[in-house]
């Protein structure tokens, strides 16, 4: 009997295709997984580093993603082995680990996230990512070592210089560049057009191309012009937008539209009142603006 893991995001980036990933920090309802799927996105980046999402809430989001066919990618809050093992046991298709600074740190991460012989992850049966099927242990371990991804983050100039070494570690499946922290550490916060930032990201992408491992770009979802250039260089995925930011942008746009409508309506009403009252004897009783507008509409 054959067993398989559904990981459409992984399949696409390994083919070199450009993928979009929705970032979630606030939404906890399973419906967000369905919305992500219907929007045509390939994965959901569930952020435990910069949110107050609980392990239970994350596990529910992961299950929902796997059910609808969206790859659940979880950024854990730290390098601690219990964060990695619990998220992977919950069914994550990939774990993203922040603040990776040394080769030794990344080697330890791989050991905690991969089963033997690549690592020392504790074996647990009845895995959600395998639809709770009873899979022989050796088959399960080999399958999940191949199909679930371990992705260190590069967020400092020092880590940029170690990109080739990180990617050479067996069990490292790619890298995510953290643009905000990288720019801050370069002392150019928010300056994404600065040559220091552009050169750093280019170095990481070239390292990924050489290693034939996918590179993702985080933190610049609003700079599609830069992302396209990075994709042309060989990057394959990015964090395309966060739930809170998308909701806020939508509400702002709607609020602006309603404000513009209100201005036009008020101007039209003022014009109706002015037209109705022009030339009228000021000694005669005056109708209110509302009465004049109502009469105009009725006519």
Short mmCIF file of C-alpha atoms in Angstrom, two decimals:
data_model
loop_
_atom_site.label_atom_id
_atom_site.label_comp_id
_atom_site.label_asym_id
_atom_site.label_seq_id
_atom_site.Cartn_x
_atom_site.Cartn_y
_atom_site.Cartn_z
CA UNK A 1 0.00 0.00 0.00
CA UNK A 2 1.33 3.46 -0.91
CA UNK A 3 1.02 6.57 1.23
CA UNK A 4 1.31 10.21 0.22
CA UNK A 5 1.38 13.70 1.71
CA UNK A 6 -0.54 16.52 0.06
CA UNK A 7 1.76 19.54 -0.09
CA UNK A 8 0.87 21.59 -3.20
CA UNK A 9 3.03 24.56 -2.20
CA UNK A 10 6.12 22.36 -1.88
CA UNK A 11 5.43 20.65 -5.18
CA UNK A 12 5.19 23.97 -7.00
CA UNK A 13 8.25 25.65 -5.53
CA UNK A 14 10.36 22.56 -6.20
CA UNK A 15 9.31 22.85 -9.84
CA UNK A 16 10.55 26.44 -9.79
CA UNK A 17 7.10 27.99 -10.00
CA UNK A 18 6.26 31.25 -8.25
CA UNK A 19 3.90 30.74 -5.32
CA UNK A 20 1.82 33.02 -3.14
CA UNK A 21 1.35 32.40 0.57
CA UNK A 22 -1.23 33.99 2.88
CA UNK A 23 0.10 35.06 6.29
CA UNK A 24 -2.14 34.54 9.32
CA UNK A 25 -1.69 36.15 12.74
CA UNK A 26 -5.23 36.91 13.90
CA UNK A 27 -7.75 34.66 12.16
CA UNK A 28 -8.45 31.47 14.08
CA UNK A 29 -11.56 30.15 12.34
CA UNK A 30 -11.18 27.18 10.00
CA UNK A 31 -12.99 29.24 7.37
CA UNK A 32 -9.78 31.17 6.65
CA UNK A 33 -8.29 28.01 5.13
CA UNK A 34 -11.24 27.74 2.74
CA UNK A 35 -10.92 31.44 1.83
CA UNK A 36 -7.20 30.98 1.16
CA UNK A 37 -7.95 28.06 -1.12
CA UNK A 38 -10.71 29.92 -2.97
CA UNK A 39 -8.37 32.90 -3.43
CA UNK A 40 -6.00 30.64 -5.35
CA UNK A 41 -3.14 30.77 -2.87
CA UNK A 42 -0.84 27.79 -2.47
CA UNK A 43 -0.06 27.94 1.23
CA UNK A 44 -0.90 29.53 4.55
CA UNK A 45 1.93 30.96 6.66
CA UNK A 46 0.78 30.61 10.26
CA UNK A 47 2.85 32.99 12.35
CA UNK A 48 3.51 31.97 15.95
CA UNK A 49 6.46 34.34 16.39
CA UNK A 50 4.55 37.59 15.99
CA UNK A 51 1.13 36.57 17.29
CA UNK A 52 -0.62 35.18 20.35
CA UNK A 53 -1.94 32.12 18.53
CA UNK A 54 -2.03 29.08 20.82
CA UNK A 55 -0.80 25.63 19.88
CA UNK A 56 -4.41 24.43 19.84
CA UNK A 57 -5.53 27.21 17.51
CA UNK A 58 -2.59 26.52 15.22
CA UNK A 59 -3.33 22.80 15.13
CA UNK A 60 -6.91 23.53 14.05
CA UNK A 61 -5.71 25.85 11.28
CA UNK A 62 -3.20 23.22 10.15
CA UNK A 63 -5.89 20.54 10.01
CA UNK A 64 -8.21 22.83 8.05
CA UNK A 65 -5.44 23.64 5.57
CA UNK A 66 -4.62 20.00 4.99
CA UNK A 67 -8.31 19.22 4.51
CA UNK A 68 -8.89 21.84 1.80
CA UNK A 69 -5.56 21.37 0.02
CA UNK A 70 -3.58 24.40 1.19
CA UNK A 71 -0.09 23.76 2.57
CA UNK A 72 0.21 24.83 6.24
CA UNK A 73 3.58 26.51 6.85
CA UNK A 74 4.18 27.38 10.50
CA UNK A 75 6.73 29.84 11.82
CA UNK A 76 7.54 28.62 15.31
CA UNK A 77 8.28 31.15 18.08
CA UNK A 78 11.72 29.75 18.88
CA UNK A 79 14.24 27.03 18.08
CA UNK A 80 13.14 24.90 21.06
CA UNK A 81 12.67 21.27 20.06
CA UNK A 82 9.20 21.04 21.63
CA UNK A 83 7.97 23.83 19.38
CA UNK A 84 9.21 22.01 16.30
CA UNK A 85 8.02 18.54 17.28
CA UNK A 86 4.54 19.61 18.41
CA UNK A 87 3.88 21.68 15.29
CA UNK A 88 5.08 18.87 13.04
CA UNK A 89 3.00 16.33 14.96
CA UNK A 90 0.01 18.64 14.41
CA UNK A 91 0.44 18.17 10.67
CA UNK A 92 2.46 21.15 9.43
CA UNK A 93 3.81 20.81 5.90
CA UNK A 94 6.77 23.02 6.82
CA UNK A 95 8.32 24.65 9.85
CA UNK A 96 10.04 28.03 9.55
CA UNK A 97 12.57 28.83 12.26
CA UNK A 98 13.44 32.48 13.02
CA UNK A 99 16.77 34.03 14.00
CA UNK A 100 19.15 31.37 12.70
CA UNK A 101 22.68 32.66 13.18
CA UNK A 102 25.12 29.73 13.08
CA UNK A 103 25.65 26.46 11.27
CA UNK A 104 25.51 24.65 14.61
CA UNK A 105 22.08 26.11 15.39
CA UNK A 106 20.71 24.96 12.05
CA UNK A 107 22.19 21.49 12.48
CA UNK A 108 20.44 21.16 15.85
CA UNK A 109 17.16 22.34 14.30
CA UNK A 110 17.39 19.63 11.66
CA UNK A 111 18.05 17.00 14.31
CA UNK A 112 14.93 18.07 16.21
CA UNK A 113 12.70 18.29 13.12
CA UNK A 114 13.73 15.18 11.18
CA UNK A 115 13.37 11.51 12.03
CA UNK A 116 16.39 9.19 12.09
CA UNK A 117 18.74 8.85 10.30
CA UNK A 118 18.65 12.61 9.56
CA UNK A 119 17.67 13.61 13.08
CA UNK A 120 16.23 12.58 16.41
CA UNK A 121 12.58 13.62 16.19
CA UNK A 122 10.47 11.42 18.43
CA UNK A 123 8.23 8.97 16.59
CA UNK A 124 4.47 9.39 16.92
CA UNK A 125 1.92 7.37 15.00
CA UNK A 126 -1.51 8.29 13.69
CA UNK A 127 -0.27 11.50 12.08
CA UNK A 128 -2.82 14.16 10.99
CA UNK A 129 -0.75 14.96 7.90
CA UNK A 130 -1.27 11.33 6.82
CA UNK A 131 -5.03 11.52 7.47
CA UNK A 132 -4.58 9.42 10.62
CA UNK A 133 -3.75 6.33 8.61
CA UNK A 134 -1.86 3.51 10.25
CA UNK A 135 1.50 3.78 8.50
CA UNK A 136 4.47 1.53 9.32
CA UNK A 137 6.99 3.54 11.32
CA UNK A 138 9.90 3.27 8.89
CA UNK A 139 7.66 4.17 5.96
CA UNK A 140 6.19 7.13 7.86
CA UNK A 141 9.58 8.44 8.95
CA UNK A 142 11.08 8.24 5.48
CA UNK A 143 8.01 9.83 3.88
CA UNK A 144 7.77 12.75 6.31
CA UNK A 145 11.52 13.38 6.20
CA UNK A 146 11.12 13.88 2.45
CA UNK A 147 7.80 15.68 2.31
CA UNK A 148 7.79 18.04 5.31
CA UNK A 149 10.14 20.98 5.01
CA UNK A 150 12.57 22.57 7.46
CA UNK A 151 13.23 26.21 6.56
CA UNK A 152 15.64 28.38 8.58
CA UNK A 153 15.25 32.15 8.36
CA UNK A 154 18.07 34.49 7.39
CA UNK A 155 17.61 37.87 9.07
CA UNK A 156 21.10 39.29 9.66
CA UNK A 157 24.17 40.12 7.55
CA UNK A 158 26.11 37.38 9.33
CA UNK A 159 23.51 34.78 8.41
CA UNK A 160 23.54 36.01 4.79
CA UNK A 161 27.22 35.07 4.61
CA UNK A 162 26.36 31.57 5.85
CA UNK A 163 23.60 30.91 3.30
CA UNK A 164 25.68 28.42 1.31
CA UNK A 165 26.61 26.53 4.48
CA UNK A 166 23.03 26.47 5.76
CA UNK A 167 21.75 25.07 2.48
CA UNK A 168 24.48 22.42 2.39
CA UNK A 169 23.18 20.84 5.61
CA UNK A 170 21.23 17.62 4.87
CA UNK A 171 17.65 18.14 6.01
CA UNK A 172 17.55 21.88 5.30
CA UNK A 173 14.91 22.24 2.59
CA UNK A 174 15.14 25.96 1.80
CA UNK A 175 15.49 29.41 3.34
CA UNK A 176 13.15 32.31 4.07
CA UNK A 177 14.63 35.82 4.08
CA UNK A 178 13.23 38.06 6.82
CA UNK A 179 13.42 41.46 5.12
CA UNK A 180 12.35 43.64 8.05
CA UNK A 181 14.87 42.30 10.54
CA UNK A 182 17.57 42.11 7.87
CA UNK A 183 17.15 45.79 6.98
CA UNK A 184 17.09 46.74 10.65
CA UNK A 185 20.31 44.84 11.30
CA UNK A 186 21.86 46.50 8.26
CA UNK A 187 20.89 49.84 9.87
CA UNK A 188 18.63 50.70 6.94
CA UNK A 189 15.18 49.92 8.41
CA UNK A 190 12.45 49.92 5.79
CA UNK A 191 14.84 50.86 2.96
CA UNK A 192 14.11 48.01 0.58
CA UNK A 193 15.63 49.81 -2.40
CA UNK A 194 18.95 50.19 -0.62
CA UNK A 195 21.83 48.34 -2.29
CA UNK A 196 22.84 46.71 1.01
CA UNK A 197 19.48 44.97 1.25
CA UNK A 198 19.24 44.12 -2.45
CA UNK A 199 22.76 42.67 -2.52
CA UNK A 200 22.08 40.58 0.60
CA UNK A 201 18.90 39.05 -0.80
CA UNK A 202 20.61 38.40 -4.13
CA UNK A 203 23.38 36.48 -2.33
CA UNK A 204 20.83 34.25 -0.60
CA UNK A 205 18.90 33.62 -3.82
CA UNK A 206 22.07 32.69 -5.70
CA UNK A 207 23.00 30.30 -2.90
CA UNK A 208 19.57 28.67 -3.25
CA UNK A 209 19.94 28.34 -7.01
CA UNK A 210 23.34 26.67 -6.57
CA UNK A 211 21.98 24.29 -3.95
CA UNK A 212 18.77 23.69 -5.94
CA UNK A 213 16.73 24.58 -2.86
CA UNK A 214 13.85 27.10 -2.80
CA UNK A 215 14.22 30.60 -1.39
CA UNK A 216 11.30 32.61 -0.01
CA UNK A 217 11.10 36.34 0.64
CA UNK A 218 9.23 37.73 3.63
CA UNK A 219 8.31 41.23 4.73
CA UNK A 220 7.85 42.97 1.38
CA UNK A 221 4.47 41.68 0.22
CA UNK A 222 3.52 45.18 -0.86
CA UNK A 223 6.56 45.57 -3.13
CA UNK A 224 5.54 43.44 -6.08
CA UNK A 225 8.13 45.21 -8.24
CA UNK A 226 10.96 43.97 -6.03
CA UNK A 227 9.44 40.54 -5.62
CA UNK A 228 9.25 40.08 -9.38
CA UNK A 229 12.95 40.92 -9.68
CA UNK A 230 13.78 38.42 -6.94
CA UNK A 231 11.64 35.78 -8.66
CA UNK A 232 13.52 36.41 -11.90
CA UNK A 233 16.77 35.76 -10.01
CA UNK A 234 15.45 32.42 -8.75
CA UNK A 235 13.35 32.97 -5.61
CA UNK A 236 10.09 31.03 -5.75
CA UNK A 237 7.74 32.18 -2.99
CA UNK A 238 6.84 35.10 -0.79
CA UNK A 239 4.53 36.11 2.02
CA UNK A 240 1.89 37.77 -0.11
CA UNK A 241 -0.10 39.55 2.57
CA UNK A 242 -1.28 39.21 6.17
CA UNK A 243 -4.83 38.70 7.36
CA UNK A 244 -4.91 41.83 9.53
CA UNK A 245 -3.31 44.06 6.89
CA UNK A 246 -5.61 42.77 4.15
CA UNK A 247 -8.71 43.30 6.26
CA UNK A 248 -7.58 46.78 7.28
CA UNK A 249 -6.76 47.73 3.68
CA UNK A 250 -10.17 46.52 2.54
CA UNK A 251 -11.95 48.45 5.28
CA UNK A 252 -9.93 51.60 4.54
CA UNK A 253 -10.77 51.38 0.84
CA UNK A 254 -14.46 50.91 1.62
CA UNK A 255 -14.42 53.76 4.15
CA UNK A 256 -12.77 56.03 1.57
CA UNK A 257 -15.37 55.09 -1.04
CA UNK A 258 -18.23 55.82 1.34
CA UNK A 259 -16.62 59.14 2.26
CA UNK A 260 -16.47 60.10 -1.41
CA UNK A 261 -20.09 59.05 -1.90
CA UNK A 262 -21.13 61.13 1.11
CA UNK A 263 -19.33 64.20 -0.28
CA UNK A 264 -21.07 63.85 -3.64
CA UNK A 265 -24.47 63.32 -2.00
CA UNK A 266 -24.03 66.37 0.23
CA UNK A 267 -22.99 68.49 -2.75
CA UNK A 268 -26.00 67.29 -4.74
CA UNK A 269 -28.35 68.02 -1.85
CA UNK A 270 -26.86 71.49 -1.44
CA UNK A 271 -27.37 72.13 -5.15
CA UNK A 272 -31.01 71.04 -4.92
CA UNK A 273 -31.63 73.33 -1.94
CA UNK A 274 -29.90 76.26 -3.62
CA UNK A 275 -31.92 75.74 -6.80
CA UNK A 276 -35.20 75.50 -4.89
CA UNK A 277 -34.58 78.60 -2.77
CA UNK A 278 -33.02 80.92 -5.33
CA UNK A 279 -35.19 83.97 -6.03
CA UNK A 280 -37.67 83.09 -3.26
CA UNK A 281 -39.17 85.88 -1.11
CA UNK A 282 -37.18 85.77 2.11
CA UNK A 283 -40.31 86.83 4.05
CA UNK A 284 -42.14 83.66 3.06
CA UNK A 285 -41.86 80.59 5.35
CA UNK A 286 -38.81 78.55 4.32
CA UNK A 287 -38.91 74.76 3.88
CA UNK A 288 -36.11 72.79 5.47
CA UNK A 289 -33.33 71.34 3.31
CA UNK A 290 -34.64 67.84 4.00
CA UNK A 291 -38.15 68.80 2.86
CA UNK A 292 -36.78 70.36 -0.31
CA UNK A 293 -34.67 67.28 -1.13
CA UNK A 294 -37.62 64.97 -0.38
CA UNK A 295 -39.86 67.01 -2.68
CA UNK A 296 -37.20 66.88 -5.39
CA UNK A 297 -36.92 63.10 -5.11
CA UNK A 298 -40.71 62.66 -5.15
CA UNK A 299 -40.96 64.77 -8.29
#
